[in-house]
Coordinates of C-alpha atoms in Angstrom, one line a residue:
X284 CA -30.2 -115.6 69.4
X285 CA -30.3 -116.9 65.8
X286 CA -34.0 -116.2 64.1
X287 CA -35.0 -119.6 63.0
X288 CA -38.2 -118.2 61.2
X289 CA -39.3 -115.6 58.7
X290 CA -39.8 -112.1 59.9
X291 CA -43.3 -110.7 59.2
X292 CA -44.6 -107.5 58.6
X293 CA -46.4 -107.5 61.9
X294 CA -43.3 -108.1 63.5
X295 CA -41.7 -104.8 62.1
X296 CA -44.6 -102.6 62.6
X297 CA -44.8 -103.6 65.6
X298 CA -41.0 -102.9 66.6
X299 CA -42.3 -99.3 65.4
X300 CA -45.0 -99.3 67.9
X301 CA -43.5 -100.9 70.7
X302 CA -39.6 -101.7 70.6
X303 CA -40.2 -104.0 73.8
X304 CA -43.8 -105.6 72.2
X305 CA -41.4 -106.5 69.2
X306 CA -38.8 -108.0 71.6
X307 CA -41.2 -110.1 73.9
X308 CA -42.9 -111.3 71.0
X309 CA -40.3 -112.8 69.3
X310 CA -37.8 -113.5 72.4
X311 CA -39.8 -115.1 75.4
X312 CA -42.6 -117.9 75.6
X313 CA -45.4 -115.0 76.4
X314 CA -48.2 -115.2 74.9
X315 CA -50.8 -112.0 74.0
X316 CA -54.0 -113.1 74.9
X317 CA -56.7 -112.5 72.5
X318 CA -58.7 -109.3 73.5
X319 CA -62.5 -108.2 73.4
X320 CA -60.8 -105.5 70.9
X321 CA -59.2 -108.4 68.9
X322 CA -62.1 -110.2 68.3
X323 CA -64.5 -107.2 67.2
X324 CA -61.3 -106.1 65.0
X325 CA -60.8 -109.8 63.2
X326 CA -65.0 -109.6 62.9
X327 CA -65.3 -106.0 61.5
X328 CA -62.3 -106.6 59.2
X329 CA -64.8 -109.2 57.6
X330 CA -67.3 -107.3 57.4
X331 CA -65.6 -104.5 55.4
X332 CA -64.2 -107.4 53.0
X333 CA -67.1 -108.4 52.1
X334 CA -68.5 -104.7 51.4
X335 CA -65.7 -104.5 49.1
X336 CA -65.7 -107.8 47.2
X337 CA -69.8 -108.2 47.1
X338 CA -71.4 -105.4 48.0
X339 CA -73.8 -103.5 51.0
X340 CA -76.3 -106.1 50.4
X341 CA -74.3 -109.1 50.6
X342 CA -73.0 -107.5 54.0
X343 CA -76.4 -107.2 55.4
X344 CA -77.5 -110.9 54.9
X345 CA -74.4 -111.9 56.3
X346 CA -74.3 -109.9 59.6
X347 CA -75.9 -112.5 61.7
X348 CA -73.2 -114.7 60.3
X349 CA -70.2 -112.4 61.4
X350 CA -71.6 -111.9 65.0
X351 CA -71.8 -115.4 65.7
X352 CA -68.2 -115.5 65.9
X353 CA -68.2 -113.2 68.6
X354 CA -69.5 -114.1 72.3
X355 CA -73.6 -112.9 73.0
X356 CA -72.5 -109.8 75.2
X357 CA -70.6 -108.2 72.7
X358 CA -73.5 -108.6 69.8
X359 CA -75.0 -105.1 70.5
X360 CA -71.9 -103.3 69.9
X361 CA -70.7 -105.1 67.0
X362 CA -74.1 -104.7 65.3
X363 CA -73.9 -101.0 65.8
X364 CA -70.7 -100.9 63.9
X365 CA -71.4 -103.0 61.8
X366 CA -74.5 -101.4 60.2
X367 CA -72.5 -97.8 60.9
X368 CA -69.7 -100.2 57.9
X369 CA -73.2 -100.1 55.8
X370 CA -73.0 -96.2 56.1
X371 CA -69.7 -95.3 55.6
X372 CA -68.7 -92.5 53.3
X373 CA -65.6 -94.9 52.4
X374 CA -67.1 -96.2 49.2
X375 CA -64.7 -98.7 48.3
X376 CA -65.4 -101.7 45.0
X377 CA -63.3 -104.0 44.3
X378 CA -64.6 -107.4 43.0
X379 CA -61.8 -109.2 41.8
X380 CA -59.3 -108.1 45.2
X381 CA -57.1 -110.4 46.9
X382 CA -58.4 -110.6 50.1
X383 CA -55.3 -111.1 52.7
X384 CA -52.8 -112.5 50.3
X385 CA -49.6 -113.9 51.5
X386 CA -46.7 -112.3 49.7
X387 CA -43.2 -113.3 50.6
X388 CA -39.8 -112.1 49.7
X389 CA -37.0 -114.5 49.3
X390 CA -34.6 -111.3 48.9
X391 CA -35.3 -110.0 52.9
X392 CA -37.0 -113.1 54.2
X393 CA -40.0 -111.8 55.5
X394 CA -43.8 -112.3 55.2
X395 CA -46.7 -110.7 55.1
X396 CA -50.3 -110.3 54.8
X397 CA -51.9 -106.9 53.5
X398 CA -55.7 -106.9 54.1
X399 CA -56.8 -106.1 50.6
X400 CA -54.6 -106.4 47.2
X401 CA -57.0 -104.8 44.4
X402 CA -56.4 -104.7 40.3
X403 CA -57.8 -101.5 38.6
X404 CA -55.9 -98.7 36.2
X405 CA -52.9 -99.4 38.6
X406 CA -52.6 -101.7 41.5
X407 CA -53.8 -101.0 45.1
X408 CA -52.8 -102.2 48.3
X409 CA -55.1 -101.2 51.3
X410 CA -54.9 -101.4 54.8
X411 CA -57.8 -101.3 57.1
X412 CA -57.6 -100.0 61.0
X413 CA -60.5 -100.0 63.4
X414 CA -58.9 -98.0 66.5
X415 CA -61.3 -97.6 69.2
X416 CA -59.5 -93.6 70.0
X417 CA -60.2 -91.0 67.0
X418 CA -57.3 -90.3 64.7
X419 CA -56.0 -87.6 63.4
X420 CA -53.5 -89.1 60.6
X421 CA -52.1 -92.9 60.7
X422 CA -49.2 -94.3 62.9
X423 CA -45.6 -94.5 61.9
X424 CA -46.4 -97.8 62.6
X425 CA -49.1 -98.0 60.1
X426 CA -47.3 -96.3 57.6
X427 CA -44.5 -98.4 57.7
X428 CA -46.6 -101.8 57.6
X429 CA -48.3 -100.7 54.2
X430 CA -44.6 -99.8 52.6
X431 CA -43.4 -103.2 53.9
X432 CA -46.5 -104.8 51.9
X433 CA -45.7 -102.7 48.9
X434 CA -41.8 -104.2 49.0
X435 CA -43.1 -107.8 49.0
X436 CA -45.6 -106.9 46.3
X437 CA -43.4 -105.6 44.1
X438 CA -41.0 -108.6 44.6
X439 CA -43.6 -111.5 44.9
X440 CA -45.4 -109.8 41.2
X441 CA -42.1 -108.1 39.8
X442 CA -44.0 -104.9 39.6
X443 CA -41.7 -101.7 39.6
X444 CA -44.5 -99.5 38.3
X445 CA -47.2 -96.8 39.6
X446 CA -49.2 -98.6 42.9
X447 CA -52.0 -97.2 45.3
X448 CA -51.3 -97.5 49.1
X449 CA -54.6 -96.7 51.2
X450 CA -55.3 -97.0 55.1
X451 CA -58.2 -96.7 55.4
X452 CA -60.5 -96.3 59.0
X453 CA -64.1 -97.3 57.9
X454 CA -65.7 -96.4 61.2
X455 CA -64.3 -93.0 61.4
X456 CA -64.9 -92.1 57.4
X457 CA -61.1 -91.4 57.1
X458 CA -58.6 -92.3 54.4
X459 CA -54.9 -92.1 54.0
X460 CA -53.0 -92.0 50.4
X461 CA -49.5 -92.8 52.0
X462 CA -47.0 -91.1 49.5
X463 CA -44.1 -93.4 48.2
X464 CA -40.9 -92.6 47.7
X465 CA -37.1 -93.9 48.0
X466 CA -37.1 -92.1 51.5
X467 CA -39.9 -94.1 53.0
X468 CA -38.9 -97.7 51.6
X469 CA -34.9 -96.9 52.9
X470 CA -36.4 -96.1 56.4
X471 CA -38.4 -99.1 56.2
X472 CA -35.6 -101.4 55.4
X473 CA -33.5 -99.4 58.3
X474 CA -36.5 -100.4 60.5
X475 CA -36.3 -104.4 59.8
X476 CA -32.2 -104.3 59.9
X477 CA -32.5 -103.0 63.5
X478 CA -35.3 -105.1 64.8
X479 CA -32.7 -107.9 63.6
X480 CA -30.2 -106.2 65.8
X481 CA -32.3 -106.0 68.9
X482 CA -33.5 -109.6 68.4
X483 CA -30.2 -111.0 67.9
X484 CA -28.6 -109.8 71.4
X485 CA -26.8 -107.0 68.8
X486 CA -28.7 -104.0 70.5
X487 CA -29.6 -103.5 74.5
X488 CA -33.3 -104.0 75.2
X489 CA -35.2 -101.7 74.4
X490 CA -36.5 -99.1 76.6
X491 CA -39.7 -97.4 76.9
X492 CA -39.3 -94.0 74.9
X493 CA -41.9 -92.1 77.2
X494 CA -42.1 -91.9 81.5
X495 CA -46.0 -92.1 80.7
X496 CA -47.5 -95.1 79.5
X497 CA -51.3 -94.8 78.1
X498 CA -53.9 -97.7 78.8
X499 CA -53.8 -98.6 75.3
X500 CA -50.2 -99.7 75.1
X501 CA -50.4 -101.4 78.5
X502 CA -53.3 -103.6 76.7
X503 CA -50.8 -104.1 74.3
X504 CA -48.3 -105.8 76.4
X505 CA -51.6 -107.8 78.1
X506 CA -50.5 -111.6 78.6
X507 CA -52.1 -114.9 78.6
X508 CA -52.2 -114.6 82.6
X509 CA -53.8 -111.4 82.4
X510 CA -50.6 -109.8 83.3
X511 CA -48.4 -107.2 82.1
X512 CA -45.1 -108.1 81.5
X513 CA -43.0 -106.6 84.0
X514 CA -40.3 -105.6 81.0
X515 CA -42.6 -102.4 80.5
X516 CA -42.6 -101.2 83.6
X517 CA -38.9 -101.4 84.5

């Protein structure tokens, strides 16, 4: 198979994830349906941009605004986290961020969109994650995306100096500095040279590391007919 497109960032986190979420993804016609989960995480990831860009204030006129994108039964609970965004201990100001920028890099062809690019003594790249399981430090996955973002910013603005890279989990009052070094950036780049590999019939297919698969990931491999694909399970 020949990749006819650009490789995102999501693709290669999620190859750290979930070799086999990577591989349907990219290889078959399957569709992931979009989830309860999905939604509130699209509607509370707007939220917390506008807390950052404009304020607590500006977030409370406009929570009727953000529910309305959601269906009537889930209302309740998104208004509960929503106001609980209004409480946070993450105190977060950034006025002048780049809200979902798309950076590109001609030098590995792939794309991405970090959730907030912010300008203060040094630059800042943030990610925001709104699991619905407490945390105890972020994903390999997680950690990976953000160094990926930093590779395309530093391409995209030619910037090879000091940068800020937050995740950041608004609900649970957590953040992550993720530490950046030549280690981290080499395995990242290892991590988007075999996802190539595995896409481009170079690798078997991938296998399920673990005999035990949680709910969560089965969600994850949740189709548009409300199946799971049968690749996990073999």
């Amino acid at each position: 198979m020949v990749i006819t497109r650009k490789l995102t960032v999501r693709d290669i986190s999620n190859f750290v994830y979930c070799p086999l979420k990577a591989y349907i993804s990219m290889r078959t016609e399957i569709q992931q349906i979009k989830t309860k989960q999905m939604i509130a995480g699209e509607i509370l990831h707007k939220a917390f941009f506008i807390k950052v860009k404009h304020g607590i204030a500006t977030l409370e006129r406009e929570i009727q605004s953000l529910l309305n994108n959601a269906p009537r039964q889930m209302h309740n609970s998104l208004l509960r986290k929503i106001k609980s965004l209004t409480k946070s201990k993450i105190k977060i100001k950034l006025p002048h961020a780049l809200i979902e920028p798309t950076l590109t890099s001609i030098v590995h062809q792939v794309t991405g969109k970090p959730d907030i690019v912010g300008f203060a003594k040094k630059p800042i790249i943030i990610e925001v994650k709104f699991p619905t399981n407490p945390i105890q430090e972020p994903t390999n996955s997680d950690v990976v995306q953000i160094i990926w973002y930093y590779i395309l910013f530093s391409e995209v603005y030619n910037y090879q100096g000091p940068v800020s890279l937050l995740i950041v989990y608004p609900l649970q009052n957590k953040l992550f500095p993720i530490k950046l070094t030549q280690h981290a950036i080499k395995y990242a780049l290892s991590v988007k040279e075999k996802l190539i590999a595995t896409i481009t019939d170079m690798a078997p297919l991938p296998k399920v590391r673990s005999r035990t698969v949680s709910y969560t990931h089965l969600r994850a491999h949740e189709t548009s007919l409300h199946l799971v694909c049968r690749l996990l399970l073999e």
